[in-house]
Amino acid sequence: MNFNEYQVSALRTAKLFGTVKENLNHAALGIATEGGEFTTEVKRLVIYGNPMTVGVQQHMAEELGDLLWYIALAAESLGASLHQIARDNVTKLQKRFPDSYTDKAAEARADKGGVAARDEVLPETAHYVPTGSVPRV
């Protein structure tokens, strides 16, 4: 299964709201919640010294899947495909780290024009264009 197939398959179960902002809110709250569940397991491993068991590993993988679902919802709400987001991310990382990771390159953020560069703010009236991957009911 590729990212676009996943996005279509996963989002057939999405509870869609009437506005982009509501759908983004749903996605953001879900990402925070599921990320928190994943983080709790890391805390138990690192801070409490619990062992990595098969059950813990499976639970963490399940939480990553839940995160992916909410990321797909966010992408859809922005009119973007997971495939394009993944491809753009790899392109960004290749610019930021042409050879391999370094702390200096991470801080410099060459792909963003350096530390001080800022993106243009979109007007409040900006709208997304749906990918059409999720049927609208």
Short mmCIF file of C-alpha atoms in Angstrom, two decimals:
data_model
loop_
_atom_site.label_atom_id
_atom_site.label_comp_id
_atom_site.label_asym_id
_atom_site.label_seq_id
_atom_site.Cartn_x
_atom_site.Cartn_y
_atom_site.Cartn_z
CA MET A 1 0.00 0.00 0.00
CA ASN A 2 1.33 3.46 -0.86
CA PHE A 3 0.59 6.71 0.96
CA ASN A 4 -2.20 7.78 -1.39
CA GLU A 5 -3.95 4.41 -1.06
CA TYR A 6 -3.60 4.67 2.72
CA GLN A 7 -5.06 8.18 2.76
CA VAL A 8 -8.14 7.09 0.82
CA SER A 9 -8.60 3.87 2.82
CA ALA A 10 -8.05 5.43 6.23
CA LEU A 11 -10.17 8.50 5.70
CA ARG A 12 -13.25 6.57 4.74
CA THR A 13 -13.64 6.34 8.54
CA ALA A 14 -13.18 10.08 9.16
CA LYS A 15 -15.82 12.14 10.89
CA LEU A 16 -15.73 15.21 8.68
CA PHE A 17 -16.90 18.57 9.97
CA GLY A 18 -18.30 21.51 8.02
CA THR A 19 -15.17 23.63 7.84
CA VAL A 20 -11.46 23.26 7.19
CA LYS A 21 -10.69 24.78 10.60
CA GLU A 22 -12.88 22.21 12.39
CA ASN A 23 -11.25 19.35 10.49
CA LEU A 24 -7.78 20.73 11.25
CA ASN A 25 -8.75 21.08 14.91
CA HIS A 26 -9.88 17.44 14.97
CA ALA A 27 -6.58 16.40 13.37
CA ALA A 28 -4.45 18.54 15.70
CA LEU A 29 -6.18 17.28 18.83
CA GLY A 30 -5.83 13.69 17.61
CA ILE A 31 -2.14 14.15 16.82
CA ALA A 32 -1.57 15.60 20.29
CA THR A 33 -3.54 12.81 21.97
CA GLU A 34 -1.94 9.92 20.08
CA GLY A 35 1.50 11.53 20.30
CA GLY A 36 0.96 11.75 24.04
CA GLU A 37 0.14 8.05 24.24
CA PHE A 38 3.32 7.22 22.31
CA THR A 39 5.33 9.59 24.51
CA THR A 40 3.93 7.97 27.66
CA GLU A 41 5.39 4.63 26.55
CA VAL A 42 8.77 6.26 25.89
CA LYS A 43 8.63 7.85 29.36
CA ARG A 44 7.92 4.46 30.91
CA LEU A 45 10.95 3.02 29.12
CA VAL A 46 13.39 5.86 29.76
CA ILE A 47 12.31 7.44 33.05
CA TYR A 48 10.78 4.45 34.86
CA GLY A 49 13.25 1.95 33.43
CA ASN A 50 10.56 -0.42 32.19
CA PRO A 51 11.72 -3.05 29.70
CA MET A 52 10.83 -2.98 26.03
CA THR A 53 8.44 -5.90 25.69
CA VAL A 54 6.62 -7.25 22.66
CA GLY A 55 3.42 -5.77 24.09
CA VAL A 56 4.97 -2.32 24.54
CA GLN A 57 6.47 -2.44 21.05
CA GLN A 58 3.10 -3.40 19.55
CA HIS A 59 1.32 -0.66 21.48
CA MET A 60 3.83 1.95 20.32
CA ALA A 61 3.46 0.80 16.71
CA GLU A 62 -0.34 1.01 17.07
CA GLU A 63 -0.05 4.59 18.35
CA LEU A 64 2.14 5.46 15.35
CA GLY A 65 -0.63 4.11 13.13
CA ASP A 66 -3.15 6.31 14.94
CA LEU A 67 -0.84 9.28 14.42
CA LEU A 68 -0.65 8.46 10.72
CA TRP A 69 -4.46 8.44 10.54
CA TYR A 70 -4.67 11.93 12.04
CA ILE A 71 -1.85 13.14 9.79
CA ALA A 72 -3.85 11.85 6.81
CA LEU A 73 -6.86 13.82 8.08
CA ALA A 74 -4.74 16.96 8.42
CA ALA A 75 -3.30 16.46 4.93
CA GLU A 76 -6.75 15.99 3.44
CA SER A 77 -8.00 19.09 5.24
CA LEU A 78 -5.15 21.05 3.64
CA GLY A 79 -5.90 19.61 0.20
CA ALA A 80 -2.61 17.71 0.18
CA SER A 81 -1.69 14.09 -0.42
CA LEU A 82 0.48 12.10 1.98
CA HIS A 83 2.56 11.07 -1.04
CA GLN A 84 3.37 14.69 -1.89
CA ILE A 85 4.01 15.59 1.74
CA ALA A 86 6.45 12.68 2.09
CA ARG A 87 8.21 13.58 -1.18
CA ASP A 88 8.47 17.26 -0.20
CA ASN A 89 9.85 16.29 3.20
CA VAL A 90 12.61 14.17 1.66
CA THR A 91 13.48 17.01 -0.73
CA LYS A 92 13.68 19.42 2.22
CA LEU A 93 15.90 17.03 4.18
CA GLN A 94 18.22 16.59 1.19
CA LYS A 95 18.67 20.37 1.07
CA ARG A 96 19.13 20.65 4.82
CA PHE A 97 21.49 17.69 5.12
CA PRO A 98 23.23 17.20 1.75
CA ASP A 99 25.63 14.56 3.08
CA SER A 100 24.29 13.45 6.45
CA TYR A 101 22.89 14.88 9.67
CA THR A 102 24.91 17.49 11.55
CA ASP A 103 23.80 19.71 14.43
CA LYS A 104 25.17 22.74 12.57
CA ALA A 105 23.06 22.00 9.48
CA ALA A 106 20.00 21.35 11.63
CA GLU A 107 20.36 24.75 13.27
CA ALA A 108 21.16 26.60 10.03
CA ARG A 109 18.04 25.30 8.23
CA ALA A 110 19.46 25.97 4.76
CA ASP A 111 16.21 24.78 3.17
CA LYS A 112 14.38 27.70 4.87
CA GLY A 113 16.88 30.38 3.89
CA GLY A 114 18.60 30.33 7.27
CA VAL A 115 17.44 30.87 10.83
CA ALA A 116 15.96 34.36 10.30
CA ALA A 117 13.89 33.58 7.18
CA ARG A 118 10.09 33.60 7.55
CA ASP A 119 7.32 32.43 5.23
CA GLU A 120 4.73 34.77 3.83
CA VAL A 121 1.56 34.77 5.93
CA LEU A 122 -1.48 33.56 4.04
CA PRO A 123 -4.56 35.79 4.12
CA GLU A 124 -7.45 34.69 6.37
CA THR A 125 -9.51 34.06 3.23
CA ALA A 126 -7.15 31.37 1.90
CA HIS A 127 -9.00 28.17 1.08
CA TYR A 128 -7.79 24.69 0.37
CA VAL A 129 -8.49 22.65 -2.72
CA PRO A 130 -9.61 19.11 -1.77
CA THR A 131 -7.62 16.24 -3.24
CA GLY A 132 -10.87 14.44 -3.93
CA SER A 133 -9.57 11.33 -2.23
CA VAL A 134 -12.31 11.34 0.42
CA PRO A 135 -15.92 11.20 -0.74
CA ARG A 136 -17.90 14.19 0.56
CA VAL A 137 -21.24 13.22 2.00
#
